């Protein structure tokens, strides 16, 4: 079993929709949880960062971690065409990251 | 402030050829990483360097070597390229403060024929 599982999509939604992206992980030692966003032919960039369980909100983006079920979520409200990208969840104990395979999101105008 | 830079951006090799991918960061970060990204496989760690003078294997190190030349530069060498090494290679760096906050370069697209 891969340490971080993520549905690769693609996920296609109309502009303005609420998007839910999800990952599961297997290692209960992971304490830090991230979402990276990667535009086509670019390097990943950190979008959201969460320590342990709970929610974190940043504008239209909300990251949620449930350590009891080892579930990581990213919600995007009022999605925009500019949100079209691949979203990678990642976890870490500290110095090295374990990534999910990434979910490709397409937001159509 | 350029962040993380990688050269070259694109490269085509023949099987058996060698090449070195270069990475540099200007953020004074201690740790640097090399990843490869393949369709359906996500980002996989090849090697990393926690600090100048140290290197460690990641998930997929076979067929690669690395050199941490100084604090700024971390190179990845393919001694005898194989078609299975066709991939997009990303370098990243980390300051060592906030866990998980890595900064990525723009990538090198490598094709091995």
Tab-separated table of N, CA, C and O in Angstrom, chain A residues 17-103:
chain	number	residue	atom	x	y	z
A	17	UNK	N	-18.237	26.363	-8.952
A	17	UNK	CA	-18.531	25.158	-8.184
A	17	UNK	C	-17.635	25.058	-6.950
A	17	UNK	O	-16.561	25.659	-6.877
A	18	UNK	N	-18.109	24.282	-5.984
A	18	UNK	CA	-17.281	23.925	-4.826
A	18	UNK	C	-16.561	22.621	-5.178
A	18	UNK	O	-17.178	21.644	-5.602
A	19	UNK	N	-15.255	22.629	-4.975
A	19	UNK	CA	-14.436	21.472	-5.320
A	19	UNK	C	-13.944	20.818	-4.037
A	19	UNK	O	-13.542	21.501	-3.086
A	20	UNK	N	-13.982	19.496	-4.013
A	20	UNK	CA	-13.461	18.728	-2.892
A	20	UNK	C	-12.406	17.760	-3.407
A	20	UNK	O	-12.681	16.926	-4.266
A	21	UNK	N	-11.189	17.886	-2.893
A	21	UNK	CA	-10.078	17.001	-3.253
A	21	UNK	C	-9.660	16.248	-1.994
A	21	UNK	O	-9.613	16.830	-0.907
A	22	UNK	N	-9.340	14.966	-2.150
A	22	UNK	CA	-9.114	14.136	-0.975
A	22	UNK	C	-7.906	13.217	-1.119
A	22	UNK	O	-7.546	12.812	-2.226
A	23	UNK	N	-7.328	12.887	0.020
A	23	UNK	CA	-6.234	11.921	0.098
A	23	UNK	C	-6.402	11.097	1.367
A	23	UNK	O	-7.001	11.562	2.343
A	24	UNK	N	-5.849	9.890	1.337
A	24	UNK	CA	-5.717	9.107	2.553
A	24	UNK	C	-4.246	8.769	2.737
A	24	UNK	O	-3.485	8.714	1.767
A	25	UNK	N	-3.844	8.574	3.971
A	25	UNK	CA	-2.453	8.214	4.244
A	25	UNK	C	-2.429	7.068	5.243
A	25	UNK	O	-3.415	6.814	5.936
A	26	UNK	N	-1.302	6.379	5.298
A	26	UNK	CA	-1.259	5.162	6.119
A	26	UNK	C	-0.387	5.290	7.363
A	26	UNK	O	-0.594	4.567	8.337
A	27	UNK	N	0.584	6.204	7.353
A	27	UNK	CA	1.543	6.290	8.449
A	27	UNK	C	1.040	7.246	9.534
A	27	UNK	O	0.999	8.457	9.337
A	28	UNK	N	0.684	6.703	10.669
A	28	UNK	CA	0.127	7.529	11.742
A	28	UNK	C	1.169	8.469	12.352
A	28	UNK	O	0.830	9.357	13.128
A	29	UNK	N	2.450	8.287	12.001
A	29	UNK	CA	3.493	9.171	12.527
A	29	UNK	C	3.502	10.533	11.825
A	29	UNK	O	4.110	11.481	12.325
A	30	UNK	N	2.852	10.621	10.661
A	30	UNK	CA	2.838	11.902	9.958
A	30	UNK	C	2.117	12.948	10.797
A	30	UNK	O	1.042	12.706	11.332
A	31	UNK	N	2.735	14.138	10.895
A	31	UNK	CA	2.175	15.214	11.714
A	31	UNK	C	1.845	16.452	10.898
A	31	UNK	O	1.058	17.276	11.331
A	32	UNK	N	2.493	16.591	9.748
A	32	UNK	CA	2.337	17.793	8.950
A	32	UNK	C	1.711	17.409	7.611
A	32	UNK	O	2.094	16.407	7.004
A	33	UNK	N	0.781	18.247	7.147
A	33	UNK	CA	0.017	17.920	5.947
A	33	UNK	C	-0.036	19.140	5.043
A	33	UNK	O	-0.341	20.240	5.509
A	34	UNK	N	0.253	18.923	3.785
A	34	UNK	CA	0.354	20.029	2.838
A	34	UNK	C	-0.465	19.751	1.581
A	34	UNK	O	-0.713	18.593	1.225
A	35	UNK	N	-0.867	20.813	0.934
A	35	UNK	CA	-1.379	20.760	-0.438
A	35	UNK	C	-0.486	21.640	-1.294
A	35	UNK	O	-0.270	22.812	-0.987
A	36	UNK	N	0.044	21.032	-2.358
A	36	UNK	CA	0.816	21.765	-3.339
A	36	UNK	C	-0.032	21.897	-4.605
A	36	UNK	O	-0.785	20.998	-4.972
A	37	UNK	N	0.135	23.009	-5.301
A	37	UNK	CA	-0.548	23.239	-6.566
A	37	UNK	C	0.516	23.286	-7.653
A	37	UNK	O	1.565	23.914	-7.496
A	38	UNK	N	0.240	22.618	-8.770
A	38	UNK	CA	1.192	22.572	-9.870
A	38	UNK	C	0.482	22.911	-11.167
A	38	UNK	O	-0.356	22.143	-11.650
A	39	UNK	N	0.840	24.043	-11.735
A	39	UNK	CA	0.332	24.399	-13.052
A	39	UNK	C	1.105	23.628	-14.112
A	39	UNK	O	2.241	23.183	-13.877
A	40	UNK	N	0.497	23.514	-15.294
A	40	UNK	CA	1.090	22.718	-16.361
A	40	UNK	C	2.494	23.217	-16.701
A	40	UNK	O	2.720	24.421	-16.868
A	41	UNK	N	3.431	22.291	-16.730
A	41	UNK	CA	4.825	22.559	-17.094
A	41	UNK	C	5.524	23.512	-16.117
A	41	UNK	O	6.451	24.242	-16.502
A	42	UNK	N	5.074	23.510	-14.873
A	42	UNK	CA	5.706	24.310	-13.825
A	42	UNK	C	6.051	23.408	-12.647
A	42	UNK	O	5.591	22.269	-12.554
A	43	UNK	N	6.859	23.932	-11.722
A	43	UNK	CA	7.125	23.205	-10.495
A	43	UNK	C	6.006	23.379	-9.493
A	43	UNK	O	5.257	24.365	-9.543
A	44	UNK	N	5.839	22.428	-8.572
A	44	UNK	CA	4.816	22.566	-7.525
A	44	UNK	C	5.112	23.755	-6.621
A	44	UNK	O	6.274	24.107	-6.403
A	45	UNK	N	4.052	24.348	-6.074
A	45	UNK	CA	4.195	25.430	-5.099
A	45	UNK	C	3.257	25.147	-3.929
A	45	UNK	O	2.137	24.647	-4.112
A	46	UNK	N	3.727	25.457	-2.743
A	46	UNK	CA	2.934	25.192	-1.543
A	46	UNK	C	1.693	26.070	-1.520
A	46	UNK	O	1.775	27.287	-1.651
A	47	UNK	N	0.537	25.439	-1.331
A	47	UNK	CA	-0.744	26.159	-1.310
A	47	UNK	C	-1.293	26.254	0.110
A	47	UNK	O	-1.685	27.317	0.561
A	48	UNK	N	-1.338	25.116	0.812
A	48	UNK	CA	-1.904	25.084	2.159
A	48	UNK	C	-1.040	24.192	3.038
A	48	UNK	O	-0.481	23.195	2.579
A	49	UNK	N	-1.017	24.519	4.321
A	49	UNK	CA	-0.159	23.808	5.284
A	49	UNK	C	-0.938	23.632	6.577
A	49	UNK	O	-1.511	24.590	7.089
A	50	UNK	N	-0.964	22.416	7.099
A	50	UNK	CA	-1.704	22.146	8.331
A	50	UNK	C	-0.861	21.261	9.240
A	50	UNK	O	-0.228	20.315	8.760
A	51	UNK	N	-0.876	21.581	10.495
A	51	UNK	CA	-0.212	20.734	11.483
A	51	UNK	C	-1.272	19.994	12.283
A	51	UNK	O	-2.200	20.613	12.803
A	52	UNK	N	-1.169	18.659	12.327
A	52	UNK	CA	-2.060	17.780	13.071
A	52	UNK	C	-3.490	17.907	12.561
A	52	UNK	O	-3.729	18.292	11.428
A	53	UNK	N	-4.474	17.589	13.354
A	53	UNK	CA	-5.866	17.584	12.909
A	53	UNK	C	-6.461	18.984	12.934
A	53	UNK	O	-5.979	19.869	13.636
A	54	UNK	N	-7.544	19.162	12.176
A	54	UNK	CA	-8.262	20.425	12.204
A	54	UNK	C	-8.395	21.039	10.831
A	54	UNK	O	-8.075	20.422	9.820
A	55	UNK	N	-8.915	22.256	10.826
A	55	UNK	CA	-9.154	22.999	9.591
A	55	UNK	C	-8.233	24.206	9.515
A	55	UNK	O	-7.855	24.774	10.536
A	56	UNK	N	-7.915	24.579	8.264
A	56	UNK	CA	-7.211	25.842	8.049
A	56	UNK	C	-7.802	26.491	6.812
A	56	UNK	O	-7.959	25.837	5.787
A	57	UNK	N	-8.124	27.763	6.923
A	57	UNK	CA	-8.775	28.472	5.828
A	57	UNK	C	-7.863	29.583	5.324
A	57	UNK	O	-7.207	30.280	6.111
A	58	UNK	N	-7.845	29.753	3.992
A	58	UNK	CA	-7.079	30.841	3.382
A	58	UNK	C	-7.848	31.278	2.147
A	58	UNK	O	-7.757	30.639	1.096
A	59	UNK	N	-8.622	32.342	2.305
A	59	UNK	CA	-9.425	32.825	1.190
A	59	UNK	C	-10.449	31.796	0.763
A	59	UNK	O	-11.249	31.331	1.570
A	60	UNK	N	-10.395	31.386	-0.496
A	60	UNK	CA	-11.349	30.411	-1.020
A	60	UNK	C	-10.953	28.964	-0.716
A	60	UNK	O	-11.701	28.045	-1.047
A	61	UNK	N	-9.812	28.785	-0.106
A	61	UNK	CA	-9.277	27.437	0.131
A	61	UNK	C	-9.391	27.056	1.608
A	61	UNK	O	-9.091	27.861	2.493
A	62	UNK	N	-9.832	25.812	1.850
A	62	UNK	CA	-9.875	25.256	3.204
A	62	UNK	C	-9.229	23.884	3.182
A	62	UNK	O	-9.609	23.032	2.383
A	63	UNK	N	-8.241	23.683	4.055
A	63	UNK	CA	-7.604	22.384	4.216
A	63	UNK	C	-8.115	21.755	5.497
A	63	UNK	O	-8.274	22.427	6.508
A	64	UNK	N	-8.385	20.460	5.430
A	64	UNK	CA	-8.958	19.748	6.572
A	64	UNK	C	-8.188	18.452	6.766
A	64	UNK	O	-7.898	17.733	5.806
A	65	UNK	N	-7.840	18.146	8.017
A	65	UNK	CA	-7.146	16.902	8.330
A	65	UNK	C	-7.917	16.184	9.436
A	65	UNK	O	-8.249	16.790	10.458
A	66	UNK	N	-8.185	14.910	9.218
A	66	UNK	CA	-8.801	14.063	10.240
A	66	UNK	C	-7.820	12.925	10.525
A	66	UNK	O	-7.766	11.952	9.771
A	67	UNK	N	-7.049	13.052	11.582
A	67	UNK	CA	-6.020	12.055	11.867
A	67	UNK	C	-6.628	10.733	12.322
A	67	UNK	O	-6.009	9.686	12.176
A	68	UNK	N	-7.833	10.758	12.875
A	68	UNK	CA	-8.440	9.508	13.333
A	68	UNK	C	-8.762	8.581	12.163
A	68	UNK	O	-8.661	7.363	12.272
A	69	UNK	N	-9.118	9.174	11.018
A	69	UNK	CA	-9.407	8.362	9.835
A	69	UNK	C	-8.299	8.462	8.796
A	69	UNK	O	-8.410	7.873	7.717
A	70	UNK	N	-7.244	9.202	9.077
A	70	UNK	CA	-6.098	9.409	8.179
A	70	UNK	C	-6.583	9.940	6.832
A	70	UNK	O	-6.290	9.379	5.765
A	71	UNK	N	-7.322	11.029	6.896
A	71	UNK	CA	-7.978	11.603	5.726
A	71	UNK	C	-7.603	13.072	5.627
A	71	UNK	O	-7.668	13.803	6.609
A	72	UNK	N	-7.209	13.494	4.402
A	72	UNK	CA	-6.808	14.877	4.140
A	72	UNK	C	-7.712	15.417	3.044
A	72	UNK	O	-7.916	14.744	2.035
A	73	UNK	N	-8.227	16.627	3.233
A	73	UNK	CA	-9.127	17.212	2.232
A	73	UNK	C	-8.722	18.643	1.918
A	73	UNK	O	-8.172	19.349	2.766
A	74	UNK	N	-9.019	19.052	0.691
A	74	UNK	CA	-8.882	20.442	0.275
A	74	UNK	C	-10.186	20.848	-0.390
A	74	UNK	O	-10.652	20.176	-1.307
A	75	UNK	N	-10.785	21.939	0.108
A	75	UNK	CA	-12.017	22.463	-0.474
A	75	UNK	C	-11.704	23.799	-1.141
A	75	UNK	O	-10.993	24.635	-0.578
A	76	UNK	N	-12.235	23.972	-2.336
A	76	UNK	CA	-12.095	25.230	-3.059
A	76	UNK	C	-13.502	25.769	-3.304
A	76	UNK	O	-14.322	25.121	-3.948
A	77	UNK	N	-13.766	26.947	-2.749
A	77	UNK	CA	-15.077	27.590	-2.961
A	77	UNK	C	-15.012	28.501	-4.173
A	77	UNK	O	-13.939	29.046	-4.493
A	78	UNK	N	-16.154	28.690	-4.838
A	78	UNK	CA	-16.239	29.606	-5.977
A	78	UNK	C	-15.057	29.380	-6.930
A	78	UNK	O	-14.258	30.292	-7.214
A	79	UNK	N	-14.922	28.166	-7.405
A	79	UNK	CA	-13.764	27.812	-8.237
A	79	UNK	C	-13.698	28.671	-9.497
A	79	UNK	O	-14.727	29.068	-10.068
A	80	UNK	N	-12.470	28.976	-9.899
A	80	UNK	CA	-12.190	29.836	-11.046
A	80	UNK	C	-11.381	29.057	-12.095
A	80	UNK	O	-10.646	28.131	-11.745
A	81	UNK	N	-11.468	29.471	-13.364
A	81	UNK	CA	-10.630	28.812	-14.381
A	81	UNK	C	-9.146	28.838	-14.024
A	81	UNK	O	-8.412	27.910	-14.367
A	82	UNK	N	-8.719	29.868	-13.305
A	82	UNK	CA	-7.316	29.961	-12.896
A	82	UNK	C	-6.943	28.916	-11.852
A	82	UNK	O	-5.751	28.740	-11.555
A	83	UNK	N	-7.938	28.220	-11.289
A	83	UNK	CA	-7.664	27.133	-10.342
A	83	UNK	C	-7.324	25.837	-11.063
A	83	UNK	O	-6.955	24.841	-10.426
A	84	UNK	N	-7.469	25.813	-12.384
A	84	UNK	CA	-7.149	24.611	-13.162
A	84	UNK	C	-5.666	24.287	-13.017
A	84	UNK	O	-4.802	25.078	-13.414
A	85	UNK	N	-5.391	23.152	-12.431
A	85	UNK	CA	-4.017	22.744	-12.110
A	85	UNK	C	-4.079	21.325	-11.553
A	85	UNK	O	-5.165	20.759	-11.393
A	86	UNK	N	-2.920	20.789	-11.255
A	86	UNK	CA	-2.847	19.517	-10.531
A	86	UNK	C	-2.572	19.822	-9.065
A	86	UNK	O	-1.687	20.622	-8.749
A	87	UNK	N	-3.341	19.197	-8.189
A	87	UNK	CA	-3.207	19.425	-6.753
A	87	UNK	C	-2.611	18.166	-6.113
A	87	UNK	O	-3.169	17.072	-6.253
A	88	UNK	N	-1.502	18.341	-5.432
A	88	UNK	CA	-0.807	17.221	-4.812
A	88	UNK	C	-0.901	17.347	-3.298
A	88	UNK	O	-0.518	18.374	-2.733
A	89	UNK	N	-1.404	16.304	-2.660
A	89	UNK	CA	-1.340	16.282	-1.206
A	89	UNK	C	0.020	15.719	-0.802
A	89	UNK	O	0.645	14.963	-1.570
A	90	UNK	N	0.483	16.099	0.371
A	90	UNK	CA	1.781	15.616	0.852
A	90	UNK	C	1.769	15.565	2.368
A	90	UNK	O	1.060	16.327	3.031
A	91	UNK	N	2.534	14.648	2.897
A	91	UNK	CA	2.684	14.564	4.349
A	91	UNK	C	4.153	14.422	4.687
A	91	UNK	O	4.974	14.067	3.829
A	92	UNK	N	4.494	14.682	5.939
A	92	UNK	CA	5.875	14.537	6.359
A	92	UNK	C	5.946	14.326	7.864
A	92	UNK	O	5.107	14.824	8.615
A	93	UNK	N	6.957	13.570	8.266
A	93	UNK	CA	7.299	13.504	9.667
A	93	UNK	C	8.138	14.713	10.020
A	93	UNK	O	7.945	15.343	11.041
A	94	UNK	N	9.061	15.062	9.118
A	94	UNK	CA	9.789	16.319	9.289
A	94	UNK	C	10.547	16.745	8.041
A	94	UNK	O	10.179	17.733	7.423
A	95	UNK	N	11.586	15.964	7.619
A	95	UNK	CA	12.495	16.509	6.609
A	95	UNK	C	12.246	16.038	5.177
A	95	UNK	O	12.696	16.684	4.243
A	96	UNK	N	11.571	14.914	4.988
A	96	UNK	CA	11.283	14.466	3.622
A	96	UNK	C	9.777	14.372	3.437
A	96	UNK	O	9.045	14.067	4.376
A	97	UNK	N	9.318	14.654	2.222
A	97	UNK	CA	7.896	14.661	1.903
A	97	UNK	C	7.498	13.373	1.208
A	97	UNK	O	8.274	12.810	0.435
A	98	UNK	N	6.277	12.921	1.475
A	98	UNK	CA	5.664	11.828	0.724
A	98	UNK	C	4.445	12.411	0.032
A	98	UNK	O	3.549	12.948	0.700
A	99	UNK	N	4.428	12.315	-1.293
A	99	UNK	CA	3.373	12.920	-2.086
A	99	UNK	C	2.352	11.887	-2.534
A	99	UNK	O	2.689	10.719	-2.776
A	100	UNK	N	1.103	12.351	-2.684
A	100	UNK	CA	0.130	11.592	-3.440
A	100	UNK	C	0.411	11.782	-4.928
A	100	UNK	O	1.270	12.577	-5.314
A	101	UNK	N	-0.312	11.044	-5.767
A	101	UNK	CA	-0.046	11.102	-7.203
A	101	UNK	C	-0.545	12.391	-7.842
A	101	UNK	O	-0.159	12.718	-8.961
A	102	UNK	N	-1.389	13.152	-7.140
A	102	UNK	CA	-1.908	14.401	-7.696
A	102	UNK	C	-3.255	14.210	-8.367
A	102	UNK	O	-3.494	13.181	-9.006
A	103	UNK	N	-4.131	15.198	-8.203
A	103	UNK	CA	-5.430	15.209	-8.875
A	103	UNK	C	-5.473	16.391	-9.832
A	103	UNK	O	-5.244	17.531	-9.414
